[in-house]
mmCIF file of C-alpha atoms in Angstrom:
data_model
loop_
_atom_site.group_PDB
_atom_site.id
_atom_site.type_symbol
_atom_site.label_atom_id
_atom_site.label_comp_id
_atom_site.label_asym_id
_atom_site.label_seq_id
_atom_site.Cartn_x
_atom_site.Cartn_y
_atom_site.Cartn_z
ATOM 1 C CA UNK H 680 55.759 62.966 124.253
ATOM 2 C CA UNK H 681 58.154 65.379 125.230
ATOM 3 C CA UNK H 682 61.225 66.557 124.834
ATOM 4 C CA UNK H 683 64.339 68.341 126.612
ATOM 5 C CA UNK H 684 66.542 70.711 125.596
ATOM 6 C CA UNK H 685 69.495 68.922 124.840
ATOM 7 C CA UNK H 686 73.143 69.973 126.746
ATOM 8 C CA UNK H 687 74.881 72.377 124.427
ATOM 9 C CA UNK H 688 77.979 71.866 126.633
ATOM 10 C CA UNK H 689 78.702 68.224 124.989
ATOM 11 C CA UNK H 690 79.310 70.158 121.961
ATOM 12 C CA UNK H 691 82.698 71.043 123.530
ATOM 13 C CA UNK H 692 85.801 69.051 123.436
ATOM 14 C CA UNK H 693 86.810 68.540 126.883
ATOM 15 C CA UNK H 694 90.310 68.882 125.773
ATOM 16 C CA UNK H 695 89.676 72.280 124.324
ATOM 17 C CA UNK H 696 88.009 73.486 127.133
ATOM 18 C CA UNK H 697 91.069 72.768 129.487
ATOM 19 C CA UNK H 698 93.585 74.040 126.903
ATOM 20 C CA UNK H 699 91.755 77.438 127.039
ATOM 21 C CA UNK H 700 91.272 77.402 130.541
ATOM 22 C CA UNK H 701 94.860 77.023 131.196
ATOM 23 C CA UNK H 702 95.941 79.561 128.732
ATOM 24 C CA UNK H 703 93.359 82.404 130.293
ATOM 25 C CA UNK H 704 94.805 81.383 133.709
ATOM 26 C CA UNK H 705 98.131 81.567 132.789
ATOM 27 C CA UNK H 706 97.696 85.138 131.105
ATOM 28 C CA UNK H 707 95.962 86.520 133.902
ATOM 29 C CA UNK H 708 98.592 84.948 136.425
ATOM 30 C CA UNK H 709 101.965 84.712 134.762
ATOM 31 C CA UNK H 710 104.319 84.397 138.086
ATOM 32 C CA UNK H 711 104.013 84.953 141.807
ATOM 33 C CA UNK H 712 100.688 86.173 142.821
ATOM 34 C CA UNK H 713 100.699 88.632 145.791
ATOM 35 C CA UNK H 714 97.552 89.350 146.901
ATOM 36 C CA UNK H 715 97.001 85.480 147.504
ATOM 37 C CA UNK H 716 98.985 85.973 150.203
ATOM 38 C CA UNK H 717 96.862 88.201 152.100
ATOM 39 C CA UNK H 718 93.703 85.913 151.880
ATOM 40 C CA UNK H 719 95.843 82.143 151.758
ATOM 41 C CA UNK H 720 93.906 78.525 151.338
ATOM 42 C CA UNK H 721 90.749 79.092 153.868
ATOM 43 C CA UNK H 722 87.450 78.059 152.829
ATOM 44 C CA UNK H 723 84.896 80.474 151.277
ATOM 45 C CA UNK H 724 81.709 80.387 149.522
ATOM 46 C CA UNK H 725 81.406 83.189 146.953
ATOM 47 C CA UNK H 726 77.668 84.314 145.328
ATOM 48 C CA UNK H 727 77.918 84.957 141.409
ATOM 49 C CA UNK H 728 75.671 87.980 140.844
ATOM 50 C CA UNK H 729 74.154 88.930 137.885
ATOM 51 C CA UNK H 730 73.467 92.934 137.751
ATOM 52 C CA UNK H 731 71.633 93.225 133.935
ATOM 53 C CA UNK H 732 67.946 92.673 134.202
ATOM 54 C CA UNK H 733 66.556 90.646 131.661
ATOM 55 C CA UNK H 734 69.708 89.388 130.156
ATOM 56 C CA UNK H 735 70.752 85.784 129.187
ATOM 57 C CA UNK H 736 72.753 83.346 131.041
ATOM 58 C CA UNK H 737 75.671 81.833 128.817
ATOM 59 C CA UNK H 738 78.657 80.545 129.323
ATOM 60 C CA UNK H 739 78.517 78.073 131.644
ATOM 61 C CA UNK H 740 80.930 75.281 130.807
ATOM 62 C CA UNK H 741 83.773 77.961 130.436
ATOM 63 C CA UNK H 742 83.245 79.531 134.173
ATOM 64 C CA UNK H 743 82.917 76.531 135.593
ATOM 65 C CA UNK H 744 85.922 74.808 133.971
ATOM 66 C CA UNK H 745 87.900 77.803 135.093
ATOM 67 C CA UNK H 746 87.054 77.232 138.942
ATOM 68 C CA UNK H 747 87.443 73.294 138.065
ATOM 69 C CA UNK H 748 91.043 73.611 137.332
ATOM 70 C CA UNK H 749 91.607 75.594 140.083
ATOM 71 C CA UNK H 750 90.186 72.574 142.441
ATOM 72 C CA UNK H 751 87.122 75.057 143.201
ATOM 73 C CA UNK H 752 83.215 73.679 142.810
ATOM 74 C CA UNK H 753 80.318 75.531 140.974
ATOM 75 C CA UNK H 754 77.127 75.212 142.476
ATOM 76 C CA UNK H 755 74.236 76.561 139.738
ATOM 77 C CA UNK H 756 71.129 78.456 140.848
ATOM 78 C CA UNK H 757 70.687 79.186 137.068
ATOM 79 C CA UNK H 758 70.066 76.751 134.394
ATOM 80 C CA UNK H 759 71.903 77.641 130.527
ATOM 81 C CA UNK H 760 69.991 80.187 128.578
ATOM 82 C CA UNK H 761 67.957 81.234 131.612
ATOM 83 C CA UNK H 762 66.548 84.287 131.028
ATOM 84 C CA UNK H 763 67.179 86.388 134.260
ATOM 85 C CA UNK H 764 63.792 88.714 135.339
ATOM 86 C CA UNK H 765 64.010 92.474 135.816
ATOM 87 C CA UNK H 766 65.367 92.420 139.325
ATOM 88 C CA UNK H 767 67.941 94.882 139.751
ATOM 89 C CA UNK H 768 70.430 91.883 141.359
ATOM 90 C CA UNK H 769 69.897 87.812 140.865
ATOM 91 C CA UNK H 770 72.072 85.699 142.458
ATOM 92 C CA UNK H 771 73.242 83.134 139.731
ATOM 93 C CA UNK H 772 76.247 80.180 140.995
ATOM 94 C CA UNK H 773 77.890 79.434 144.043
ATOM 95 C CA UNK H 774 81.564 79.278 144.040
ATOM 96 C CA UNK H 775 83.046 76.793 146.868
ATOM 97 C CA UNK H 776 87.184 76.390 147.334
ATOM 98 C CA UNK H 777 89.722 77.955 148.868
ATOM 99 C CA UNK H 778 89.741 81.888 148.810
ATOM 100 C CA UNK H 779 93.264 81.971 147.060
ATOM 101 C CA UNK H 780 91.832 79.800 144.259
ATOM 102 C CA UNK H 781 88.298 81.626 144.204
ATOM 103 C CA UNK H 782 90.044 85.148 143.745
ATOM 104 C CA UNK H 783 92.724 83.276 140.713
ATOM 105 C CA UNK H 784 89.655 82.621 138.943
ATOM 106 C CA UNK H 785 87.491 85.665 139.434
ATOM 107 C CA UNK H 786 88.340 88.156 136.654
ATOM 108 C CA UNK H 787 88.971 85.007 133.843
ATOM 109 C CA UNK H 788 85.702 83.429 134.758
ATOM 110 C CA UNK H 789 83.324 86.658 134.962
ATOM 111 C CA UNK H 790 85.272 87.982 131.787
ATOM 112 C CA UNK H 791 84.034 85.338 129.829
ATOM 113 C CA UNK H 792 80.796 84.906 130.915
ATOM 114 C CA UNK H 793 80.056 89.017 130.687
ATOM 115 C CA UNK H 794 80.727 88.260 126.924
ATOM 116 C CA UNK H 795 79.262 84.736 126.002
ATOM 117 C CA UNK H 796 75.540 85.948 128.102
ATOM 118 C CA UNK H 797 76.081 89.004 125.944
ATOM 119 C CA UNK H 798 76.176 87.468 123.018
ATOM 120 C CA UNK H 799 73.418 85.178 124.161
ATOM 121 C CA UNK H 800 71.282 87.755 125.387
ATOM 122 C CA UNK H 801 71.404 89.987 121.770
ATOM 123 C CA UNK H 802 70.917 86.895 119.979
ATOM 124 C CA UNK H 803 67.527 86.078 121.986
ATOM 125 C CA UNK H 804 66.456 89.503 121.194
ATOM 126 C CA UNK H 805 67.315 89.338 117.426
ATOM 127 C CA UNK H 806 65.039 85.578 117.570
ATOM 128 C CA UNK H 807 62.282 87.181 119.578
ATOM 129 C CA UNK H 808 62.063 90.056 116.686
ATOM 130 C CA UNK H 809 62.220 87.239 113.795
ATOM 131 C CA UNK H 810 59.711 85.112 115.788
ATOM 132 C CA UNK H 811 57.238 88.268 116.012
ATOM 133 C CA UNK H 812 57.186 88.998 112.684
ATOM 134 C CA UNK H 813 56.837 85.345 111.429
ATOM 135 C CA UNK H 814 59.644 84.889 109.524
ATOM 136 C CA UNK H 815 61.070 81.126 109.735
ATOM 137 C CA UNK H 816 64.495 81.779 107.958
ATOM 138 C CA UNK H 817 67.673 81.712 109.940
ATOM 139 C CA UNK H 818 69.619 84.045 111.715
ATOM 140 C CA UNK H 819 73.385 83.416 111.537
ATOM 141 C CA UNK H 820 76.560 84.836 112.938
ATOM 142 C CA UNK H 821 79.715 85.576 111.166
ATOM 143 C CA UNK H 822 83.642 84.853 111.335
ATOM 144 C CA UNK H 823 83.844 88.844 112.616
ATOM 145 C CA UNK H 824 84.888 86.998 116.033
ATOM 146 C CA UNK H 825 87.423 87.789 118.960
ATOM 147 C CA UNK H 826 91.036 85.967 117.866
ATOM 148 C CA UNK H 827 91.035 83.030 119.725
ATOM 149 C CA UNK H 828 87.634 83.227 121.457
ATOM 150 C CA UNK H 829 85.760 82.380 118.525
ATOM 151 C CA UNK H 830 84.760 78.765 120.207
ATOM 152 C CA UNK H 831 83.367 80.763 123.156
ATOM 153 C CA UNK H 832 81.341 83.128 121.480
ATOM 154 C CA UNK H 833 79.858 80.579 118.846
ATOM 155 C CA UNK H 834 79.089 78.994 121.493
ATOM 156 C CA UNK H 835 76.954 81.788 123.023
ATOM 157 C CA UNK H 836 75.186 82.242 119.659
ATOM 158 C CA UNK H 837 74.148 78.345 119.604
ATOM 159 C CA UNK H 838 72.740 79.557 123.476
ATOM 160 C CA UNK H 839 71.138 82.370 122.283
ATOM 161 C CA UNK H 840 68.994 79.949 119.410
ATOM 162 C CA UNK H 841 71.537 81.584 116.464
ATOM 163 C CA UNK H 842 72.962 79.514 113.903
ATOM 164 C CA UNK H 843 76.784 79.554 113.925
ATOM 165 C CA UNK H 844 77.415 79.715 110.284
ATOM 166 C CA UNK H 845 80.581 78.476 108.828
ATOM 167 C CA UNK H 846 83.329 78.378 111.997
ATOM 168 C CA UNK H 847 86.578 78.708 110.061
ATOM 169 C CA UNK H 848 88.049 78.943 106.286
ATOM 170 C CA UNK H 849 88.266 74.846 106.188
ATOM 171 C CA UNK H 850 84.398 74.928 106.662
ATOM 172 C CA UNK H 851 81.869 75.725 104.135
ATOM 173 C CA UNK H 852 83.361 77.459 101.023
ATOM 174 C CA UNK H 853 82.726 80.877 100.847
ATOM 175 C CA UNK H 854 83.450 82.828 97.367
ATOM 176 C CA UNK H 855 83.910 86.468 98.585
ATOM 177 C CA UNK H 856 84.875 89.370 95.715
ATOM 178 C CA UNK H 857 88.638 89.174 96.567
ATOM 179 C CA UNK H 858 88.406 85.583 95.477
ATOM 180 C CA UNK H 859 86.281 86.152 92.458
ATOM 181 C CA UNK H 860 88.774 89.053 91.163
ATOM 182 C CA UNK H 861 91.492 87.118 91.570
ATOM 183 C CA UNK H 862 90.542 84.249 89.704
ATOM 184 C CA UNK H 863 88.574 86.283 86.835
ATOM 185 C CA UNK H 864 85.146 85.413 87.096
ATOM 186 C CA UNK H 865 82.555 83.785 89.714
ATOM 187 C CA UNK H 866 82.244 80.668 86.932
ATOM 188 C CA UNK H 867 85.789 80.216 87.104
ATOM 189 C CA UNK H 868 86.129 80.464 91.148
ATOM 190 C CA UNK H 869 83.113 78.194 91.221
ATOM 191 C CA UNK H 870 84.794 75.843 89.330
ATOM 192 C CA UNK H 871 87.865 75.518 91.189
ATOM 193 C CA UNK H 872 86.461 75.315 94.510
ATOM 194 C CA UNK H 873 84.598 72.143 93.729
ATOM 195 C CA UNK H 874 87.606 70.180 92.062
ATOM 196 C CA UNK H 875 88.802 70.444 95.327
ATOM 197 C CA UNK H 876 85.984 70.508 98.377
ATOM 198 C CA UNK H 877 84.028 67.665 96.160
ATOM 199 C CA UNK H 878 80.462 66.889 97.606
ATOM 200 C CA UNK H 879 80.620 67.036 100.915
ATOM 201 C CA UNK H 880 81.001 70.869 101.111
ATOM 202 C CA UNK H 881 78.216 73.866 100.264
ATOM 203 C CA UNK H 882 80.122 76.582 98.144
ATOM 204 C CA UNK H 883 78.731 80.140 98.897
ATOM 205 C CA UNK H 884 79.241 83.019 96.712
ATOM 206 C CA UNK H 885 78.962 86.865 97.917
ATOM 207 C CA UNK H 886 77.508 88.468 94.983
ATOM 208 C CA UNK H 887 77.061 92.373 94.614
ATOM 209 C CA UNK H 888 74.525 92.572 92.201
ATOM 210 C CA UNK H 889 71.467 90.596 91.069
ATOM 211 C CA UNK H 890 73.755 89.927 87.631
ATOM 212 C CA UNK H 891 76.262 88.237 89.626
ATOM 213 C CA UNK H 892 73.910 86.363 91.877
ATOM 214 C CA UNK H 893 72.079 84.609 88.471
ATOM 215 C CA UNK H 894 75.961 84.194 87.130
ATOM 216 C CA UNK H 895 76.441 82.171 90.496
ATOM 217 C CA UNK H 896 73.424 80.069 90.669
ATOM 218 C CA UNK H 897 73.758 79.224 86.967
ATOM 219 C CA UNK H 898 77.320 78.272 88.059
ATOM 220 C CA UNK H 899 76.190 75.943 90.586
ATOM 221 C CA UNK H 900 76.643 77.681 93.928
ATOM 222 C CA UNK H 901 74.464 76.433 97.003
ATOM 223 C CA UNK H 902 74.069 79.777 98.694
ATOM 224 C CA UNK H 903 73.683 83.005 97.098
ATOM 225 C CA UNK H 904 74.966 86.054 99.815
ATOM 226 C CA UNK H 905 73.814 89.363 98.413
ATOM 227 C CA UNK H 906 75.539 91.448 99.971
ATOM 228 C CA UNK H 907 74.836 95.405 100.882
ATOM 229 C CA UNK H 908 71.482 95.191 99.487
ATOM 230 C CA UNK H 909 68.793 97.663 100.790
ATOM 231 C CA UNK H 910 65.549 95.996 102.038
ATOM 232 C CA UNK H 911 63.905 96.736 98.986
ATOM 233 C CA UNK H 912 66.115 95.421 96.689
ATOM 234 C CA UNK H 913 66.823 92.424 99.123
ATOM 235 C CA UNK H 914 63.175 91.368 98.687
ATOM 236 C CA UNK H 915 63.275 91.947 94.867
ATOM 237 C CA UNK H 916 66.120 90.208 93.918
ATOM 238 C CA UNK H 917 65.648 87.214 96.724
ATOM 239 C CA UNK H 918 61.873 86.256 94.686
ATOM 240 C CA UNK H 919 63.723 86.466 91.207
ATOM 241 C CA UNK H 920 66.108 84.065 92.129
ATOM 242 C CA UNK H 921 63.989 81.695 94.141
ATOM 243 C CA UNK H 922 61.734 81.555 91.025
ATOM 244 C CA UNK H 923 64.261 80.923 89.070
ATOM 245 C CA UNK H 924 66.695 78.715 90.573
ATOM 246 C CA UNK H 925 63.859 77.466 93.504
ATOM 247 C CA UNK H 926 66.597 75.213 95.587
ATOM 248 C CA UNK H 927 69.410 78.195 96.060
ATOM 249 C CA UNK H 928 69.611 79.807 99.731
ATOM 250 C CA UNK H 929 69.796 83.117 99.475
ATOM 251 C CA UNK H 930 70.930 85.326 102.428
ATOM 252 C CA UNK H 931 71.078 88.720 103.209
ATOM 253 C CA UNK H 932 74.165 90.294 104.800
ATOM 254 C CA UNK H 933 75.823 93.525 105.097
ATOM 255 C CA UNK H 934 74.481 96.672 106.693
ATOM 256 C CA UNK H 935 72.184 95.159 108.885
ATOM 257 C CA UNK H 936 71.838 96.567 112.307
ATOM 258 C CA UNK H 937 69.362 95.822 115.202
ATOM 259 C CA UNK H 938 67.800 98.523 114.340
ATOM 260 C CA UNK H 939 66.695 97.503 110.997
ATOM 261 C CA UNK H 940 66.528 94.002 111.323
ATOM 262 C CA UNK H 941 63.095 93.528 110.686
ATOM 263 C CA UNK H 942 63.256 95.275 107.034
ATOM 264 C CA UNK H 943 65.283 92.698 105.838
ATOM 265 C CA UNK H 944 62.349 89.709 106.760
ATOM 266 C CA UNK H 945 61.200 88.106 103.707
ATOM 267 C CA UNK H 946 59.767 84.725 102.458
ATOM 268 C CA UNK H 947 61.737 84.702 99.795
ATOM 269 C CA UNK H 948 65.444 85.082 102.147
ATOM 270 C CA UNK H 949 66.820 81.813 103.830
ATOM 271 C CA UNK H 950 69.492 83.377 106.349
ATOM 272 C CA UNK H 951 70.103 86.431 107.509
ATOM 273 C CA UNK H 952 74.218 86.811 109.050
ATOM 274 C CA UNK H 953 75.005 89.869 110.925
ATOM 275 C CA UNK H 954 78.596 90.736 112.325
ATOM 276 C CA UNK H 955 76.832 92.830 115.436
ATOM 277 C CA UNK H 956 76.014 89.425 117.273
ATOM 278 C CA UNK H 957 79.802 90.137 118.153
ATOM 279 C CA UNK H 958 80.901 93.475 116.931
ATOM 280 C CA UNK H 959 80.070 95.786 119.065
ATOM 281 C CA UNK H 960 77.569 93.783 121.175
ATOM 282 C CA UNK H 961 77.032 94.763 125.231
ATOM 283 C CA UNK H 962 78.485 92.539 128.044
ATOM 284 C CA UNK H 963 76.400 91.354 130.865
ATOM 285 C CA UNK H 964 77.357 93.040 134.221
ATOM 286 C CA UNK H 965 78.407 90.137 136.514
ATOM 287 C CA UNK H 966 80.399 90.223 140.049
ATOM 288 C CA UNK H 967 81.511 87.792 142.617
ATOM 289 C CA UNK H 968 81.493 88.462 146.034
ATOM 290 C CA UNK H 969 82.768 85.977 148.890
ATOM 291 C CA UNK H 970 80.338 85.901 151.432
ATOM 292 C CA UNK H 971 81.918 87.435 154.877
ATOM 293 C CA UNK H 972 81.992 85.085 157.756
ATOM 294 C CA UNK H 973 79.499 85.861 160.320
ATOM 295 C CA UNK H 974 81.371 87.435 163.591
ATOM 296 C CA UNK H 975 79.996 85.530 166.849
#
């Protein structure tokens, strides 16, 4: 029996979608726009064309909601998470509508999908390098996100095969050292974070030291982040804990880079969040062009 990948696009609130839509539009075209006078309401098919070899494709719902709302079709050559060869140019969509329409959608659309496919795209890589080296923990993303884009590019990391991790401050609890100062001890922060998420949210605690991370777990914190640890240590403290408190998640954060990724692989780590899926990460090179009419 088999199975298909399932739409990641029903994950979106159609509602949402068309709020940000509209508010993308309407920052991009606040009044009159001028040049849609020159081209006016003929017909034209455009070619999306996607100029980074071997990237991903992500995004999808978002460009074509943007042409939607402008009364404009999307015709897709290219499935979600498509993995694009190493020719120099792929032709991706087809954009149908009229040209006035086509060109008030251009820049929102490819702006967004340059960023969601290249968030997708360092996501795969960071999977492919986990895959190779067999480790079956979890790669996660972090709340290091655009201000309002952060639906967008979680979305891209869920295309890219990277768990989200926590979306906002009203998900999972997380215990980070500003909240542990201020209320005098991890035990005591612990302690009034459950009176009020109760059981039906995981309390994580950033701990900077194997000390604190025992102090934690004895405290009764789901997840254990250690955070800033070298490899080394990483590995060290990640089998003390496990063999001592054996249903704890630890992960590793902080200071990991793409580049040294692969040190931080261990049996004995759960998850492994970087802020690079979206700090800093490389956009995918995208243009439209509207096809000229042939002259008879």
């Amino acid at each position: 029996m088999t199975t298909s990948t399932p739409d990641l696009s029903h994950v979106i609130p159609p509602q949402t979608l068309t709020k940000l839509v509209r508010e993308w539009l309407a920052e991009d075209t606040p009044n009159f726009d001028p040049a849609g006078l020159c081209v006016g309401s003929q017909e034209v098919r455009a070619v999306l064309l996607c100029k980074t070899p071997g990237s991903v494709l992500a995004g999808c719902p978002f460009f074509g909601a943007v042409f939607a709302e402008l009364g404009c079709s999307v015709e897709w050559l290219r499935c979600e998470g498509h993995k694009f060869g190493s020719d120099a140019v792929t032709k991706a969509a087809i954009v149908k509508g009229s040209a006035r329409c086509v060109l008030l959608g251009e820049r929102p659309a490819l702006n967004c999908l340059a960023r969601t496919s290249g968030i997708a795209t360092r996501c795969g890589q960071f999977t492919d390098l986990a895959r190779s080296a067999g480790w079956t923990g979890q790669l996660a993303g972090t709340r290091k996100t655009t201000p309002g884009f952060r639906l967008v590019e979680k979305y891209a990391m869920l295309v890219g095969g990277v768990s989200t991790h926590r979306h906002d401050l009203s998900g999972m609890v997380m215990l980070k050292d500003n909240h542990i100062w201020t209320s005098g001890s991890i035990t005591q922060a612990l302690k009034n974070a459950r009176s009020v998420c109760g059981f039906s949210s995981k309390i994580e605690v950033e701990c900077g030291s194997k000390e604190e991370a025992r102090e934690a777990a004895a405290a009764g914190a789901d997840i254990i982040m250690l955070d800033n640890f070298s490899p080394e240590t990483l590995h060290s403290a990640a089998l003390s804990l496990k063999q001592e408190f054996p249903s704890v998640l630890i992960e590793g954060s902080g200071g990991v880079t793409p580049q040294s990724l692969p040190l931080y692989f261990s049996p004995h780590v759960d998850i492994l969040s970087l802020g690079c899926i979206t700090q800093g990460c490389p956009t995918v090179d995208f243009s439209l062009k509207i096809e000229k009419k042939a002259v008879v």
